[in-house]
Short mmCIF file of C-alpha atoms and ligand atoms in Angstrom, two decimals:
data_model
loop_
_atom_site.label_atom_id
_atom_site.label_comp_id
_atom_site.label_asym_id
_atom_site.label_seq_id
_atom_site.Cartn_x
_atom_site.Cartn_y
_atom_site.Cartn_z
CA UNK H 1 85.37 116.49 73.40
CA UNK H 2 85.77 119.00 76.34
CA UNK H 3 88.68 118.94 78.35
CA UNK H 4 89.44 117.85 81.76
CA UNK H 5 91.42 118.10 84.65
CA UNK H 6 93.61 114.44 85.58
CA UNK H 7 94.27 114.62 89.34
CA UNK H 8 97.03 111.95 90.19
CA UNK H 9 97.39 111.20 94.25
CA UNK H 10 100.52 109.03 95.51
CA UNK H 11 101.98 109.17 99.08
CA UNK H 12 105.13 111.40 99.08
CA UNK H 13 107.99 109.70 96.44
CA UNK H 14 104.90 107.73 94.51
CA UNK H 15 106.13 109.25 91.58
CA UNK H 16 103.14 111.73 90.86
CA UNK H 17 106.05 114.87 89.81
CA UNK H 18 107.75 112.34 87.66
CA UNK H 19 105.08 110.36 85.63
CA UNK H 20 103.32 113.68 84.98
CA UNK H 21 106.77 115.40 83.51
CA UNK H 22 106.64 112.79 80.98
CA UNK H 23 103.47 112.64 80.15
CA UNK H 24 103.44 116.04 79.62
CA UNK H 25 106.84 115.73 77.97
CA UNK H 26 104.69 113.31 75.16
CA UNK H 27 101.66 114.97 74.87
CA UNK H 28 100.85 118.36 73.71
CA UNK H 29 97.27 118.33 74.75
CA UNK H 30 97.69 118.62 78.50
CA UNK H 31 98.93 121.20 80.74
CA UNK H 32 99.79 121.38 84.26
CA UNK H 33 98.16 123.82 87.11
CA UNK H 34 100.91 125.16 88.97
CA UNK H 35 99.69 124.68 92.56
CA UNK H 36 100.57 127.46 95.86
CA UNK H 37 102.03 126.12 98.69
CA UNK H 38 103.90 127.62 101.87
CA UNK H 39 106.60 125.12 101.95
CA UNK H 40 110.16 126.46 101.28
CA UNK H 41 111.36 125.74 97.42
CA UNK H 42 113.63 122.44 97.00
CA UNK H 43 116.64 123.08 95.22
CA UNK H 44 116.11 123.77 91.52
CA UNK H 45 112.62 124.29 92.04
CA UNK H 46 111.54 127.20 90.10
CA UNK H 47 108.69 130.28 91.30
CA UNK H 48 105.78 130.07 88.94
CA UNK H 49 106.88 126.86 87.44
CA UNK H 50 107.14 123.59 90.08
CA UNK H 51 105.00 126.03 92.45
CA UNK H 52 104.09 129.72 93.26
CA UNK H 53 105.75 129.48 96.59
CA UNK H 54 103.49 131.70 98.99
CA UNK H 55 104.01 132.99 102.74
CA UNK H 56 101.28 132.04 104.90
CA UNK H 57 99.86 135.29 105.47
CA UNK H 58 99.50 135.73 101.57
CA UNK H 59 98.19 131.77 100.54
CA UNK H 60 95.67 132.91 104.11
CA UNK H 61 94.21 136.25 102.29
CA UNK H 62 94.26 134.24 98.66
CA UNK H 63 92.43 131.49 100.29
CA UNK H 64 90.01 133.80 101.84
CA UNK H 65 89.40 135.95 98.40
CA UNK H 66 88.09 132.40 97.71
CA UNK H 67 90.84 131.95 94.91
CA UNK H 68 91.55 127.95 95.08
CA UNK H 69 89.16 125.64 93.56
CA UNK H 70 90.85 123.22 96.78
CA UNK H 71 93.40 123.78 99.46
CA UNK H 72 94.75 121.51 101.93
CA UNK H 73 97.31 121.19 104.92
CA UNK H 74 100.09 118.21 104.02
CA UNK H 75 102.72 117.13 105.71
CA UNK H 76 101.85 120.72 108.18
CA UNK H 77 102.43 122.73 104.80
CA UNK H 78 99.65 124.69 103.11
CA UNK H 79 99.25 123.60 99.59
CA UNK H 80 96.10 124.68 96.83
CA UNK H 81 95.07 124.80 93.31
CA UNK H 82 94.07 128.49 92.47
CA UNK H 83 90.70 128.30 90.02
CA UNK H 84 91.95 130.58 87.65
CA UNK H 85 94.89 128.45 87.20
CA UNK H 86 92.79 125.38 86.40
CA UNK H 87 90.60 127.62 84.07
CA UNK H 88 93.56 129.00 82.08
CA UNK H 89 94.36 125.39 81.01
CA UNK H 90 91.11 124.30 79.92
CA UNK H 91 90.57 127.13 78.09
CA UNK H 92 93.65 126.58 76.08
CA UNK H 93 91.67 123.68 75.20
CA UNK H 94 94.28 121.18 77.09
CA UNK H 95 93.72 118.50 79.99
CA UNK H 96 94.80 119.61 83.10
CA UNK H 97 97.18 117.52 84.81
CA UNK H 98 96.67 118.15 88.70
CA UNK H 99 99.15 116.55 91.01
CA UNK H 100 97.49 116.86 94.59
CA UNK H 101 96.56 115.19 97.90
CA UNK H 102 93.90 112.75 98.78
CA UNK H 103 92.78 115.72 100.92
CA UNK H 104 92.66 118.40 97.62
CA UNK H 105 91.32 115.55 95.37
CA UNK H 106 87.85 115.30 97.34
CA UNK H 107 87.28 118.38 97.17
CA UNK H 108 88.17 119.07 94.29
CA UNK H 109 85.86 116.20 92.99
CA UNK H 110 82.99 118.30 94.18
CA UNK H 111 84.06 120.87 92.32
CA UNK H 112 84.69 119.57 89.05
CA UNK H 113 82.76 116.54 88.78
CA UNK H 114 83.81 115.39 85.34
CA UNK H 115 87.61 115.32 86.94
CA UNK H 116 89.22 111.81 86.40
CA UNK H 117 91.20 110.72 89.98
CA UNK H 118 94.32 108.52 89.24
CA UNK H 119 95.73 107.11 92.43
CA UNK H 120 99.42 105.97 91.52
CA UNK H 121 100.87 103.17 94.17
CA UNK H 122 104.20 102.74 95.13
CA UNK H 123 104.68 98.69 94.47
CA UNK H 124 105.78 97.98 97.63
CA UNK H 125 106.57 100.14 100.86
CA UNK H 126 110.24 99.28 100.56
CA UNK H 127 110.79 100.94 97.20
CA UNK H 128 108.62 103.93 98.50
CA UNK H 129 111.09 104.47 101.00
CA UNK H 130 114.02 103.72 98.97
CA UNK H 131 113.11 106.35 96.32
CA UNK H 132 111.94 108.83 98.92
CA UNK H 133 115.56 108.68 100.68
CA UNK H 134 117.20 108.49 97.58
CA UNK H 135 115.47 111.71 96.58
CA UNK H 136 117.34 113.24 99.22
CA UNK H 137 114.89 116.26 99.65
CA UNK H 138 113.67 115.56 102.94
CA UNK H 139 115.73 115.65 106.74
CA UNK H 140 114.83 112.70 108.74
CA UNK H 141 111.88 114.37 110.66
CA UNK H 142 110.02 115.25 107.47
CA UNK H 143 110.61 111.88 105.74
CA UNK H 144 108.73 110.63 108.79
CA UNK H 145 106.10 113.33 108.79
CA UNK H 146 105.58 111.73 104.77
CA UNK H 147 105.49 107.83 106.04
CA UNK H 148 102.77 109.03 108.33
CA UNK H 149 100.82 110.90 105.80
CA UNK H 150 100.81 107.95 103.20
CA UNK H 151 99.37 105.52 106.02
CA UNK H 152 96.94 108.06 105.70
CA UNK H 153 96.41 108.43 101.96
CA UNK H 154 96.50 104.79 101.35
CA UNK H 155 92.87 104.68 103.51
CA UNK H 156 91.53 106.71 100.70
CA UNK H 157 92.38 104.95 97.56
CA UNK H 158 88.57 104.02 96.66
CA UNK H 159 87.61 107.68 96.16
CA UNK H 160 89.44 107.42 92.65
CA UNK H 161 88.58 106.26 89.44
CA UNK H 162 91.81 104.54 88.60
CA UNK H 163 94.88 102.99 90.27
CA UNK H 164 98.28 102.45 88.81
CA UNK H 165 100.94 100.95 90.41
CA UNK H 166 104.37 102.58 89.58
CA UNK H 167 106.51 99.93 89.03
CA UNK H 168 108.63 100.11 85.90
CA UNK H 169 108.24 103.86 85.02
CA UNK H 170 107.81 103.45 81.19
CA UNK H 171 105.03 100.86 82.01
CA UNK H 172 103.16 103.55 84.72
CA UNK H 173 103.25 106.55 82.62
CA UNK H 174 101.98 104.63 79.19
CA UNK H 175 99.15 103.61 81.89
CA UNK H 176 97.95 106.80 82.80
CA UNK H 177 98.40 107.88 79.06
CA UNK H 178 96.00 104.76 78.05
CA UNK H 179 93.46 106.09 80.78
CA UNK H 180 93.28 109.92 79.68
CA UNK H 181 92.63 108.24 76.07
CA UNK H 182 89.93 105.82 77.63
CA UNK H 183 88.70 108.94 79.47
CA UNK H 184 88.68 111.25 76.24
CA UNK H 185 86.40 108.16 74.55
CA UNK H 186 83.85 107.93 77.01
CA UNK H 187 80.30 109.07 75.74
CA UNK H 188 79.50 111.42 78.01
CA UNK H 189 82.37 113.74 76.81
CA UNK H 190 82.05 113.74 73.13
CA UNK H 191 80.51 117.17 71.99
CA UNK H 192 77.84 116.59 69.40
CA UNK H 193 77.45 112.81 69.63
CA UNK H 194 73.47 113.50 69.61
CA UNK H 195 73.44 114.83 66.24
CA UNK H 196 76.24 113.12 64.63
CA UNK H 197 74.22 109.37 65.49
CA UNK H 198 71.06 111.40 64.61
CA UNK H 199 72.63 112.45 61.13
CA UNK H 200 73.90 108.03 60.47
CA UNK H 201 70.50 107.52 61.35
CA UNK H 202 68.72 109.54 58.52
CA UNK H 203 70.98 108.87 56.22
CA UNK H 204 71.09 105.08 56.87
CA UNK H 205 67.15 105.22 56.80
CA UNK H 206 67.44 107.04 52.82
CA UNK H 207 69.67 103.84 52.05
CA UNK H 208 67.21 101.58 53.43
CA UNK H 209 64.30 102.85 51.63
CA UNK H 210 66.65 102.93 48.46
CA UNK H 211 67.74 99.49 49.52
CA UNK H 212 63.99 98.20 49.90
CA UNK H 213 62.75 100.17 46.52
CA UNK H 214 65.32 98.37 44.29
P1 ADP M 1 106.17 112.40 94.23
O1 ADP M 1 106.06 113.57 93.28
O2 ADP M 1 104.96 111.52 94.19
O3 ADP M 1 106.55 112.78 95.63
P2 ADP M 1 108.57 111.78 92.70
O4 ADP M 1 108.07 111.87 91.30
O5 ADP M 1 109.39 112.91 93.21
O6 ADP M 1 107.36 111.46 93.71
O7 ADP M 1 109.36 110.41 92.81
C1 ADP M 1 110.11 110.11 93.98
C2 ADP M 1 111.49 109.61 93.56
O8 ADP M 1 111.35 108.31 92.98
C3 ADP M 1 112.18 110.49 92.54
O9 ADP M 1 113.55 110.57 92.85
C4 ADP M 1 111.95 109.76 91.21
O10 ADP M 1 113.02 109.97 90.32
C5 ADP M 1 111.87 108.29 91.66
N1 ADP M 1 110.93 107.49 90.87
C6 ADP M 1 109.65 107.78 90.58
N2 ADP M 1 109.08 106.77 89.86
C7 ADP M 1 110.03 105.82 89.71
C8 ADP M 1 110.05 104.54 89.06
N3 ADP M 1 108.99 104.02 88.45
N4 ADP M 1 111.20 103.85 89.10
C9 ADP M 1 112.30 104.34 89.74
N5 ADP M 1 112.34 105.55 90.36
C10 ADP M 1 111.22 106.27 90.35
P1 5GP M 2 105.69 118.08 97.68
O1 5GP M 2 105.98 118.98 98.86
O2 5GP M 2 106.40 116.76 97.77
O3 5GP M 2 105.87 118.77 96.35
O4 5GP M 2 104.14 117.73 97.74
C1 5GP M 2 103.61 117.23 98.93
C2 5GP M 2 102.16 116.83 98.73
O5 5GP M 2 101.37 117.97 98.43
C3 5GP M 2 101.92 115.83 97.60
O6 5GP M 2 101.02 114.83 98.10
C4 5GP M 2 101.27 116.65 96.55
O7 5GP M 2 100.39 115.89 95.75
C5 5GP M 2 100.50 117.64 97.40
N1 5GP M 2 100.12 118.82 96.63
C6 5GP M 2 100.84 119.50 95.71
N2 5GP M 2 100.14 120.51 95.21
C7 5GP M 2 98.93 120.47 95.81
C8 5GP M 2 97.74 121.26 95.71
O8 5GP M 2 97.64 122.21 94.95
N3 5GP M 2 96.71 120.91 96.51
C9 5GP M 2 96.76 119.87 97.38
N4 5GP M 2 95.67 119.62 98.11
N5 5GP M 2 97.86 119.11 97.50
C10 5GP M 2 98.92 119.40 96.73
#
């Protein structure tokens, strides 16, 4: 089986950073594409690790070298997935665990069509906005600017493949687990299926000749 890329969407506080640091936490075979953005690092957020944190004029020049496999403005930030980022993972042999915007995920879709799109959904807008403001990463203004931009998203929930809803964490990130291990069963991505059935087949046809001879 090949590997690839798991995009999970949310609005803002949906719980997209924290159901894929567990996952990843439990399972060795995915890694995560560190994504560029040009918003200013939240405390404890580390360079090269939550994000490579970019001016504009350099994510501008990378963007135009035609480095991101998708890029997107959200929430009036720049954000993008760099190709070679993506690339790096799969060729470790690992699912990529891609935590972008509704924006980032079509396009991205086009671009890697065996992709599997996970929308996560907060159960209800009041606990959205609970956990958002009791994140306590955003001023006022920008917790607004994310309210508006999940109306948004929500509209766009039927490009993706799956929905969870992220109720009881435990429950939401055993969910998306169960998917990637649907997703890593499905026929289309096991290498060598052809001449593994083709290999039952002729031996199950020597058995049946032995079978009819005795
Ligand atoms: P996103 O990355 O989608 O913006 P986060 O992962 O930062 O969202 O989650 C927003 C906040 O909600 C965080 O403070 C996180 O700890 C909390 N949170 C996420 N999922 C749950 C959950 N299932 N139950 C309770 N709190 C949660
Ligand atoms: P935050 O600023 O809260 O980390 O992320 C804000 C939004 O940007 C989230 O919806 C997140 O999914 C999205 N995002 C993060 N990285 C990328 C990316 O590489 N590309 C796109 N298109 N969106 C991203």
């Amino acid at each position: 089986m090949s590997p690839f890329p798991v995009v999970l969407s949310a609005p803002s506080g949906g719980g997209k950073t924290t159901v894929t640091k567990l996952l990843m936490g439990r399972r060795p075979g995915l890694g995560y594409s560190v994504s560029c953005t040009t918003r200013a690092p939240r405390p404890g957020e580390v360079d090269g690790e939550d994000y490579c944190f970019l001016t504009e004029q350099e994510f501008l020049d990378r963007r135009d070298r035609g480095e991101f496999a998708e890029n997107a403005l959200v929430h009036g930030r720049r954000y993008g997935t760099l190709k070679s980022a993506v690339q790096t993972v799969l060729d470790a042999g690992r699912h990529v665990m891609m935590d972008i915007d509704v924006q980032g995920a079509a396009q991205f879709a086009v671009a890697y069509p065996h992709a599997v799109l996970i929308f996560l959904l907060p159960p209800s807008v009041d606990v959205l906005v609970q956990r958002l403001v009791a994140r306590q990463t955003e001023d006022r203004a920008a917790l607004l600017t994310r309210l508006h931009s999940a109306r948004a998203e929500l509209q766009d929930v039927d490009r993706y493949h799956y929905v969870v809803v992220n109720d009881a964490l435990e429950e939401a990130v055993e969910r998306v687990g169960s998917i990637i291990d649907a997703e890593e069963r499905k026929r289309e991505r096991i290498t060598g299926l052809d001449v593994q059935v083709a290999g039952l087949i002729d031996r199950l046809e020597q058995e049946i000749t032995s079978f009819s001879k005795a």
